[in-house]
Short mmCIF file of C-alpha atoms in Angstrom, two decimals:
data_model
loop_
_atom_site.label_atom_id
_atom_site.label_comp_id
_atom_site.label_asym_id
_atom_site.label_seq_id
_atom_site.Cartn_x
_atom_site.Cartn_y
_atom_site.Cartn_z
CA MET A 8 15.58 113.66 82.01
CA ALA A 9 17.31 114.28 85.38
CA LEU A 10 17.52 117.78 86.36
CA ARG A 11 20.90 118.99 87.68
CA LYS A 12 20.08 120.57 90.98
CA ALA A 13 21.54 124.09 91.40
CA ALA A 14 22.79 125.45 94.12
CA ARG A 15 20.73 127.69 96.34
CA HIS A 16 21.34 131.04 95.99
CA THR A 17 23.39 132.61 98.72
CA GLY A 18 24.87 136.18 97.69
CA PRO A 19 23.61 139.47 99.20
CA GLY A 20 21.09 140.13 96.94
CA TYR A 21 18.42 137.92 98.19
CA ASP A 22 16.98 136.55 101.32
CA LEU A 23 15.73 132.84 100.63
CA GLY A 24 13.10 131.96 102.65
CA ALA A 25 12.61 128.67 103.79
CA ASN A 26 9.90 127.89 100.84
CA VAL A 27 11.69 129.88 98.17
CA ILE A 28 10.63 128.12 94.50
CA THR A 29 14.32 127.05 93.54
CA PHE A 30 15.08 126.99 89.78
CA GLU A 31 14.47 122.88 88.80
CA GLU A 32 11.01 123.16 90.83
CA ALA A 33 9.95 126.62 88.78
CA LEU A 34 11.11 123.91 85.72
CA GLU A 35 8.95 121.41 86.57
CA ALA A 36 5.77 123.65 86.96
CA ALA A 37 6.40 125.30 83.72
CA PRO A 38 9.52 124.54 81.61
CA VAL A 39 9.27 128.39 79.76
CA ILE A 40 11.54 130.99 80.30
CA ALA A 41 10.20 134.86 79.72
CA ILE A 42 12.18 137.09 78.15
CA LEU A 43 11.25 140.37 78.65
CA ARG A 44 13.60 142.28 76.16
CA GLY A 45 13.02 146.06 76.18
CA LEU A 46 10.86 145.95 79.46
CA GLU A 47 10.14 148.84 81.29
CA PRO A 48 10.69 149.29 84.96
CA GLU A 49 7.22 151.38 85.47
CA GLN A 50 6.12 147.85 83.17
CA ALA A 51 7.30 145.29 85.80
CA GLY A 52 5.24 144.84 88.06
CA ALA A 53 2.03 144.18 85.60
CA VAL A 54 3.69 142.23 83.44
CA GLY A 55 5.20 140.08 85.98
CA ALA A 56 2.11 139.33 87.60
CA VAL A 57 0.02 138.22 84.50
CA LEU A 58 3.04 136.10 83.12
CA PHE A 59 2.82 134.48 86.64
CA GLU A 60 -1.00 133.66 86.81
CA ALA A 61 -0.59 132.36 83.03
CA GLY A 62 1.76 129.82 84.57
CA ILE A 63 5.27 130.97 84.19
CA ARG A 64 7.71 131.08 86.80
CA ILE A 65 10.98 132.06 85.32
CA ILE A 66 11.53 135.28 84.36
CA GLU A 67 14.64 136.84 82.58
CA VAL A 68 14.94 140.48 81.88
CA PRO A 69 17.84 141.30 79.33
CA LEU A 70 20.90 143.65 80.54
CA ASN A 71 20.04 145.52 77.35
CA SER A 72 16.38 146.66 78.49
CA PRO A 73 15.69 149.98 79.48
CA ARG A 74 17.38 150.56 83.50
CA PRO A 75 17.05 146.09 83.80
CA LEU A 76 18.44 146.50 87.47
CA GLN A 77 15.52 148.03 88.51
CA SER A 78 13.19 146.40 87.50
CA ILE A 79 15.24 143.02 88.08
CA ALA A 80 14.95 144.10 91.63
CA MET A 81 10.89 145.08 91.18
CA LEU A 82 10.32 141.29 90.01
CA ALA A 83 12.41 140.18 92.68
CA LYS A 84 10.78 141.82 95.48
CA ALA A 85 7.06 140.82 94.24
CA LEU A 86 7.62 137.72 92.98
CA GLY A 87 11.04 136.22 94.35
CA GLU A 88 9.41 133.64 96.68
CA ARG A 89 7.47 132.11 94.17
CA ALA A 90 9.04 132.55 90.54
CA VAL A 91 13.00 132.41 89.98
CA ILE A 92 13.82 136.13 88.85
CA GLY A 93 17.24 136.71 86.36
CA ALA A 94 19.11 138.53 84.00
CA GLY A 95 19.79 137.88 79.85
CA THR A 96 22.70 138.87 77.99
CA VAL A 97 25.00 139.20 80.71
CA LEU A 98 28.65 139.57 79.23
CA SER A 99 30.75 140.31 82.61
CA ALA A 100 31.72 138.87 86.07
CA GLN A 101 30.89 142.90 86.97
CA ALA A 102 27.18 142.45 85.88
CA VAL A 103 26.85 139.13 87.39
CA ARG A 104 27.66 141.15 90.79
CA ASP A 105 25.13 143.41 90.05
CA VAL A 106 22.12 141.75 89.22
CA ASP A 107 23.68 139.69 92.54
CA ARG A 108 23.02 142.30 94.46
CA ALA A 109 19.10 143.02 92.60
CA GLY A 110 18.08 140.06 93.60
CA GLY A 111 18.24 138.10 90.32
CA ARG A 112 19.22 134.00 90.80
CA LEU A 113 19.56 133.27 87.05
CA ILE A 114 22.15 134.50 84.98
CA VAL A 115 22.03 134.20 81.39
CA ALA A 116 24.77 134.69 78.30
CA PRO A 117 24.35 134.51 74.38
CA ASN A 118 28.12 132.96 74.84
CA THR A 119 30.62 130.52 76.93
CA ASP A 120 32.37 133.10 78.94
CA GLU A 121 34.00 131.17 81.87
CA ARG A 122 34.22 134.10 84.27
CA VAL A 123 31.28 134.95 83.83
CA ILE A 124 30.19 131.28 84.53
CA ALA A 125 32.92 131.13 87.22
CA GLU A 126 31.24 134.12 89.25
CA THR A 127 27.82 133.17 88.70
CA LYS A 128 28.86 130.33 90.67
CA LYS A 129 30.71 131.81 93.53
CA LEU A 130 27.82 133.62 94.24
CA GLY A 131 25.29 130.84 94.20
CA LEU A 132 23.68 131.49 91.19
CA VAL A 133 22.31 129.29 88.30
CA SER A 134 24.22 129.48 85.01
CA LEU A 135 23.24 129.48 81.70
CA PRO A 136 25.38 130.06 79.55
CA GLY A 137 25.08 130.30 75.50
CA PHE A 138 25.93 127.58 72.79
CA PHE A 139 25.57 126.67 69.38
CA THR A 140 28.29 123.77 68.94
CA PRO A 141 29.31 120.51 71.15
CA THR A 142 32.69 121.82 71.52
CA GLU A 143 31.20 125.33 73.47
CA ALA A 144 28.40 122.93 75.33
CA PHE A 145 31.32 121.01 76.83
CA GLN A 146 33.37 124.20 77.56
CA ALA A 147 30.25 125.50 79.73
CA LEU A 148 30.30 122.19 81.55
CA GLU A 149 33.49 121.65 82.02
CA ALA A 150 33.48 125.51 83.34
CA GLY A 151 30.77 124.49 85.84
CA ALA A 152 27.59 125.79 83.80
CA ASP A 153 24.51 124.24 85.46
CA TYR A 154 22.60 123.79 82.11
CA LEU A 155 23.05 125.42 78.49
CA LYS A 156 21.19 127.71 76.23
CA LEU A 157 21.22 126.66 72.91
CA PHE A 158 21.54 130.27 71.12
CA PRO A 159 19.47 131.35 68.48
CA GLY A 160 17.22 128.36 68.59
CA ASP A 161 15.76 129.84 65.59
CA ALA A 162 18.63 128.59 63.81
CA VAL A 163 17.84 125.28 63.98
CA GLN A 164 15.47 122.36 64.04
CA PRO A 165 14.44 120.36 66.71
CA LYS A 166 16.35 117.08 65.34
CA VAL A 167 19.26 119.16 66.23
CA VAL A 168 18.33 118.60 69.91
CA GLY A 169 17.97 115.68 70.11
CA ALA A 170 21.42 114.91 68.08
CA LEU A 171 22.78 116.92 71.30
CA ARG A 172 21.22 114.80 73.74
CA ALA A 173 23.03 111.80 72.03
CA VAL A 174 26.32 112.95 73.02
CA LEU A 175 25.57 115.67 75.91
CA PRO A 176 26.25 114.06 79.54
CA PRO A 177 21.82 113.23 80.59
CA GLU A 178 21.79 116.08 83.08
CA ALA A 179 23.05 119.10 80.74
CA GLY A 180 19.67 119.88 80.08
CA ILE A 181 19.27 122.47 76.94
CA VAL A 182 17.06 125.66 77.28
CA VAL A 183 16.43 126.47 73.67
CA THR A 184 16.14 130.01 72.96
CA GLY A 185 15.01 132.10 70.21
CA GLY A 186 12.13 130.87 66.81
CA VAL A 187 9.65 128.97 69.75
CA GLY A 188 6.20 129.47 69.84
CA VAL A 189 2.94 127.91 69.77
CA GLY A 190 3.38 125.79 66.67
CA ASN A 191 6.63 124.67 67.45
CA ILE A 192 7.10 124.62 71.39
CA ALA A 193 5.90 120.01 71.55
CA GLU A 194 8.37 119.45 68.93
CA PHE A 195 11.03 120.81 70.96
CA PHE A 196 10.58 119.23 73.95
CA ALA A 197 9.40 115.95 71.78
CA ALA A 198 13.36 115.79 70.30
CA GLY A 199 14.44 115.92 74.28
CA ALA A 200 14.61 119.83 75.01
CA MET A 201 14.41 120.67 79.16
CA ALA A 202 13.37 123.77 78.58
CA VAL A 203 12.34 126.88 75.99
CA ALA A 204 12.83 130.76 76.58
CA VAL A 205 10.66 132.86 74.86
CA GLY A 206 10.60 136.50 74.11
CA SER A 207 8.97 137.75 71.11
CA SER A 208 6.43 135.45 71.39
CA ILE A 209 4.90 137.06 74.61
CA PHE A 210 6.87 140.20 75.04
CA LYS A 211 7.27 143.00 73.43
CA PRO A 212 7.72 146.98 74.56
CA GLY A 213 4.60 148.35 74.11
CA LYS A 214 1.95 144.77 73.82
CA PRO A 215 -0.86 145.21 76.20
CA VAL A 216 -0.19 143.88 79.04
CA GLU A 217 -3.36 141.76 79.13
CA ARG A 218 -2.55 140.33 75.78
CA ILE A 219 0.96 139.77 76.91
CA GLY A 220 -0.99 137.65 79.64
CA ALA A 221 -3.12 135.73 76.81
CA ASP A 222 0.21 134.90 74.69
CA ALA A 223 1.75 133.05 77.67
CA ALA A 224 -0.92 131.34 78.64
CA ASP A 225 -1.62 130.14 75.00
CA LEU A 226 2.02 129.49 75.06
CA ILE A 227 1.52 127.04 77.99
CA ALA A 228 -1.57 125.51 77.21
CA ALA A 229 0.82 124.07 73.62
CA TRP A 230 3.10 122.44 75.71
CA LYS A 231 0.69 121.09 77.84
CA THR A 232 -0.98 119.35 74.91
CA GLY A 233 1.98 118.60 73.66
CA LYS A 234 3.10 116.85 77.10
CA ALA A 235 -0.34 115.04 77.10
CA ALA A 236 0.29 113.64 73.57
#
């Protein structure tokens, strides 16, 4: 499935270099978004490093984490040109502006809020709103969303992704979020998912950094195995 090219970031929070990785390039490298809910800023550098080493190129820090904007800023400074750093649980236009100033380039929401989508696109960021029904999916696309977050993913079977793909525009990539792990990641991609977003299978507060890296590497290996099958 061809990817829709999201606009390059042009906001004040991030100075794009000539070789900065785009969201689409990051997806092509590995279609896995690491969700770091509960991340402390003091951990951000070390966690970001092991995730990058494992092959992950997209990292999301939910805004209900401790001092999330600080973590986003630290990750953006350390990995910003080599990875796409963004925020999750973004619920207002002001939050979009805050993430932009921190250097985030991806705005992820659990819901479809036209105000959040509009502000995201105004600032040149990548919009990934949440949906659960076809009605919400089409509303998000009409509002300007770049891609769609199917949430909660642990409430659906992979065949649901296939059914949605049959009615959504070809460029409307679906990111399955929640309930994805080593055991089922290949099934979701086989059904037509563009990417998956994974939280607790990779990261939990207090989890040793080495284990985070190892679990991320296992997930990437499972995706590659499924891709080759």
